mmCIF file of C-alpha atoms in Angstrom:
data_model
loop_
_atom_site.group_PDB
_atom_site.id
_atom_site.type_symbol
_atom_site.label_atom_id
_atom_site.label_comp_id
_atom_site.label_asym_id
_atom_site.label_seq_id
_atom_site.Cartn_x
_atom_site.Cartn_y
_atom_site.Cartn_z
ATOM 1 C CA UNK S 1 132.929 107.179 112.649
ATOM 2 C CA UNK S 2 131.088 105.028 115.236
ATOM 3 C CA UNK S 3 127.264 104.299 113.798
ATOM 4 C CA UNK S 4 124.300 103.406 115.751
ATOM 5 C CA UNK S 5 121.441 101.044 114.878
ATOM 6 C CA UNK S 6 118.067 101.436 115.850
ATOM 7 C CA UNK S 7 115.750 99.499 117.892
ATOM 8 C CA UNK S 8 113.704 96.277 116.788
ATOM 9 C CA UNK S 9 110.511 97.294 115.607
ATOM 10 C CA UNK S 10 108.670 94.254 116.479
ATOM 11 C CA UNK S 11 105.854 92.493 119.050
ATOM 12 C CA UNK S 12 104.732 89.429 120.075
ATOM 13 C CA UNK S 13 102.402 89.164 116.838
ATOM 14 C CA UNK S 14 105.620 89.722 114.542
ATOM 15 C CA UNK S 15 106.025 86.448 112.005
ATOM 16 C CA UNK S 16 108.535 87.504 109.737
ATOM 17 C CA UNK S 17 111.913 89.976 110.687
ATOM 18 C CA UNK S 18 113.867 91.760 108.247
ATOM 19 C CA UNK S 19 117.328 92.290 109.159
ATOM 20 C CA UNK S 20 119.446 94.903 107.308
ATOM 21 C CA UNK S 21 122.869 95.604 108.088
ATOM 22 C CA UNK S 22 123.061 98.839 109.610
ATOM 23 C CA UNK S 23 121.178 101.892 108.529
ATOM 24 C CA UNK S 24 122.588 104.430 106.354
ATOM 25 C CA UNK S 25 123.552 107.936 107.094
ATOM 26 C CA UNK S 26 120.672 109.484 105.643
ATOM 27 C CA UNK S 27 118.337 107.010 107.663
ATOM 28 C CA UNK S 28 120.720 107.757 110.565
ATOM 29 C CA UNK S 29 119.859 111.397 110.118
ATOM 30 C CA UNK S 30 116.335 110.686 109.627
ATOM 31 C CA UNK S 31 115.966 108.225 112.178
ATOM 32 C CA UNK S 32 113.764 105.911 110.255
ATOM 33 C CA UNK S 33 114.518 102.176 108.587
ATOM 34 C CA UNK S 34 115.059 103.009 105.038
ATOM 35 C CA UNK S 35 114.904 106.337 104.949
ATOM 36 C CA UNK S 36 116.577 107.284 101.928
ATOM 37 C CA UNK S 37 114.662 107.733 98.787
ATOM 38 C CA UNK S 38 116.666 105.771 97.077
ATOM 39 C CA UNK S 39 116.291 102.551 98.746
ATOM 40 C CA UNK S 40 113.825 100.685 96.960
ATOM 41 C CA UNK S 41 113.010 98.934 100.523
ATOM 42 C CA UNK S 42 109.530 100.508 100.729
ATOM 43 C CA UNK S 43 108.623 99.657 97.289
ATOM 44 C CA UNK S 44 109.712 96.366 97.445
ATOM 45 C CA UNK S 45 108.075 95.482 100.616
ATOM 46 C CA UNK S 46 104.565 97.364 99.524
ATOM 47 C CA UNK S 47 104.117 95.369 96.546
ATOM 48 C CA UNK S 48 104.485 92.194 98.426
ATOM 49 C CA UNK S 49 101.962 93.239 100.943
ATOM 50 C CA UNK S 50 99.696 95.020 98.661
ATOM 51 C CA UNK S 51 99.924 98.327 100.825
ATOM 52 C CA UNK S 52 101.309 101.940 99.428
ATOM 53 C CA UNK S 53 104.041 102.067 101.902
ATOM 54 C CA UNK S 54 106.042 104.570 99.705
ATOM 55 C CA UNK S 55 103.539 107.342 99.965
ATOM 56 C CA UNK S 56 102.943 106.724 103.533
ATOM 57 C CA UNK S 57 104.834 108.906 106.161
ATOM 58 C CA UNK S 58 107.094 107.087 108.307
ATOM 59 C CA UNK S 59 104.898 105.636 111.562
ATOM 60 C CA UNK S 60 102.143 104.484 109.195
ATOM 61 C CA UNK S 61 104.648 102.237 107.588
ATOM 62 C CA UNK S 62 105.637 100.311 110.936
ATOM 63 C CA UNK S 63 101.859 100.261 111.484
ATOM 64 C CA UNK S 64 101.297 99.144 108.469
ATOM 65 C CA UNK S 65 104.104 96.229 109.145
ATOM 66 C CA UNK S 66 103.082 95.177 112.206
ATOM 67 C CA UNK S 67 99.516 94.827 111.058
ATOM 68 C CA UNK S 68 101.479 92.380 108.485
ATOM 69 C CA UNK S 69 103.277 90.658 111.357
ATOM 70 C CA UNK S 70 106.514 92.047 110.202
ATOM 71 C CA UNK S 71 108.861 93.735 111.911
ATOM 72 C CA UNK S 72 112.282 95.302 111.019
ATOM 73 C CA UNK S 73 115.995 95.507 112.810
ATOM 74 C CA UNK S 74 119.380 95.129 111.629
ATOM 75 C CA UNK S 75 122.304 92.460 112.389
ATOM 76 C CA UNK S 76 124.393 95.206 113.738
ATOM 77 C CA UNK S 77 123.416 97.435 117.022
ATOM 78 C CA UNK S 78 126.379 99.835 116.116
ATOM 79 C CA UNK S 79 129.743 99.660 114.100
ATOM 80 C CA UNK S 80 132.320 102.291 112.205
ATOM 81 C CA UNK S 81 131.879 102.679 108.943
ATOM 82 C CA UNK S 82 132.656 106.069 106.754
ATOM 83 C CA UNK S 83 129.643 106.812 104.218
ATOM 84 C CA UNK S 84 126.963 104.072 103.698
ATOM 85 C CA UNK S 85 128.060 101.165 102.021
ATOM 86 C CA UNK S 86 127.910 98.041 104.155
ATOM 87 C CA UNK S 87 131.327 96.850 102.533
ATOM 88 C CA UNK S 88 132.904 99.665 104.433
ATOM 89 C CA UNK S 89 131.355 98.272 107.758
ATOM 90 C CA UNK S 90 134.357 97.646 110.691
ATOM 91 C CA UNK S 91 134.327 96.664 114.546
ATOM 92 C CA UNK S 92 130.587 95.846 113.798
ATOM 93 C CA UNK S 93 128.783 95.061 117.084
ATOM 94 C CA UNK S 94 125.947 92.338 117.003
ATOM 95 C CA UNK S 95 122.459 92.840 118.000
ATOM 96 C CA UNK S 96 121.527 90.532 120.836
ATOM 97 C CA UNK S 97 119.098 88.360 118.694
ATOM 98 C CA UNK S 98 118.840 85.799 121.833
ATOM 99 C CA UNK S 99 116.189 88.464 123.306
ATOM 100 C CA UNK S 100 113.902 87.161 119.684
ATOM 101 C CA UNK S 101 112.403 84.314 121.652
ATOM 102 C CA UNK S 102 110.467 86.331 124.407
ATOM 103 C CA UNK S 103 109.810 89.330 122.477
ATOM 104 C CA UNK S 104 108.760 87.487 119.291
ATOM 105 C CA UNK S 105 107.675 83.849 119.958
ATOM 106 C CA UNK S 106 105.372 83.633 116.670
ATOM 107 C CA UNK S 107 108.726 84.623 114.912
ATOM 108 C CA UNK S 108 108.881 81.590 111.720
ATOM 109 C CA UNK S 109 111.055 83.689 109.129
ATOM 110 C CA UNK S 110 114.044 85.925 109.150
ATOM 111 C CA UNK S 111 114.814 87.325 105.910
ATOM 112 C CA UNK S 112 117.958 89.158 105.627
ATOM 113 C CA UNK S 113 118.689 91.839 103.470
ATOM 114 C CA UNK S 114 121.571 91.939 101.262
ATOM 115 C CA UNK S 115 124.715 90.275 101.560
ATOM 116 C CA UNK S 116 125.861 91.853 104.738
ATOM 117 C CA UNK S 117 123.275 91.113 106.999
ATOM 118 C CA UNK S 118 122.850 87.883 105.351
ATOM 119 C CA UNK S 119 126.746 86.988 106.689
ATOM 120 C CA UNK S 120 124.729 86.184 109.970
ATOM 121 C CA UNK S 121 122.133 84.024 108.552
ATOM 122 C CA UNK S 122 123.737 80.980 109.860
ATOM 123 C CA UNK S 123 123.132 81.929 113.793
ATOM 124 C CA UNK S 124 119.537 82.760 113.477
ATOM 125 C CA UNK S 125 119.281 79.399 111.503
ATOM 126 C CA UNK S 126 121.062 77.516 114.536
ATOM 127 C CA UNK S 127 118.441 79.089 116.481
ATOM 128 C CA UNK S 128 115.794 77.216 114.965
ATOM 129 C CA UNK S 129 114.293 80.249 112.450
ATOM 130 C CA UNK S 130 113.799 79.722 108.767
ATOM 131 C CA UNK S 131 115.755 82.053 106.818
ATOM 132 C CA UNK S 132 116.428 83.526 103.228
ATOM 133 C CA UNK S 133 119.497 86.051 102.062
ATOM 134 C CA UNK S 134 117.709 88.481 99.965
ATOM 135 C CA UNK S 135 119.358 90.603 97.256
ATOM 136 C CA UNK S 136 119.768 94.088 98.739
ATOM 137 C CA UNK S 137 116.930 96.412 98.196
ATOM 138 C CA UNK S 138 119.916 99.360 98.349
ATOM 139 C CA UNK S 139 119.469 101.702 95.072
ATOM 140 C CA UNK S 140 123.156 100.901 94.572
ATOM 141 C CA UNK S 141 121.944 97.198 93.257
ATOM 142 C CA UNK S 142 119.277 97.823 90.658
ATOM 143 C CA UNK S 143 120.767 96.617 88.012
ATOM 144 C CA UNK S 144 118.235 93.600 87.787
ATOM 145 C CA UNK S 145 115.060 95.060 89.481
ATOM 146 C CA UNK S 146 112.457 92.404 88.229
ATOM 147 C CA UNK S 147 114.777 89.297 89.705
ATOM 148 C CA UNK S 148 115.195 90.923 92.817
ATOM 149 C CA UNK S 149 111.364 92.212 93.096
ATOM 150 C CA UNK S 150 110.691 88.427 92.080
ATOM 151 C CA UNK S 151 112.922 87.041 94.831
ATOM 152 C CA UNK S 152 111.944 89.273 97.617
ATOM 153 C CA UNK S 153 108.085 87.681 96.484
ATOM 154 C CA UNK S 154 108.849 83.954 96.394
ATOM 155 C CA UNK S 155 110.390 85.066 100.047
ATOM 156 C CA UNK S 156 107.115 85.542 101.344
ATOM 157 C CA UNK S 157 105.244 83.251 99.718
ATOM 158 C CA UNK S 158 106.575 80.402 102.369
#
């Protein structure tokens, strides 16, 4: 089943993007980044920023972001994939990240998130961006919470 990303949640203040892979059916059905409870995106994110982004609804959060000078997209505008997992990912279509300079010319850091996304890291690298692969902030991968929580911090701390 063909899968379609959302659109860049960014401006011209935005710093630092976040690029997932492509969102997951239940974000899909939500139409929000992150949108199921289990990701531990939210959580991740709000403890780096010092803001409750968990208990926040939905357009608070990219408020709350943008205020940061963050902003959010994925490496993929649309692909075929059955379920959620980003391993299962086929014919993946690439977001046209050339449009980044105009929309986003404070942009310094892309951090990617998770292995998928972070396949890509080398083009927005070759485009003059700094950039980190995180570890994924999926539920699927919390089998060492306090090294990824750790890693997603030093991220940031550039």
């Amino acid at each position: 089943m063909k899968k379609q990303g959302f659109p860049p949640v960014i401006d011209v203040n935005t710093e630092i993007l976040i690029l997932g892979s492509l969102p997951s059916d239940v974000s899909i059905r939500k139409h929000q980044y992150y949108g199921h409870p289990g990701n531990d995106f939210w959580r991740l994110l709000g403890s780096i920023i010092r803001e409750d982004l968990q208990n926040m609804n939905y357009q608070n959060r990219l408020e709350t972001l943008k205020r940061n000078k963050i902003g959010l997209w994925d490496v993929f505008k649309a692909g075929k994939r059955e379920g959620s997992e980003d391993t299962k990912i086929k014919d993946e279509e690439i977001n046209q990240f050339s449009m980044l300079k105009d929309m986003t010319p404070n942009l310094k850091l892309v951090l990617f998130n998770g292995k998928k996304s972070g396949e890509y890291e080398p083009i927005l690298r070759a485009m003059g961006y700094e950039t980190k692969v995180l570890p994924s902030s999926s539920g699927a991968n919390r089998r060492s919470l306090q090294s990824r929580k750790s890693k997603w911090e030093a991220a940031f701390k550039c």
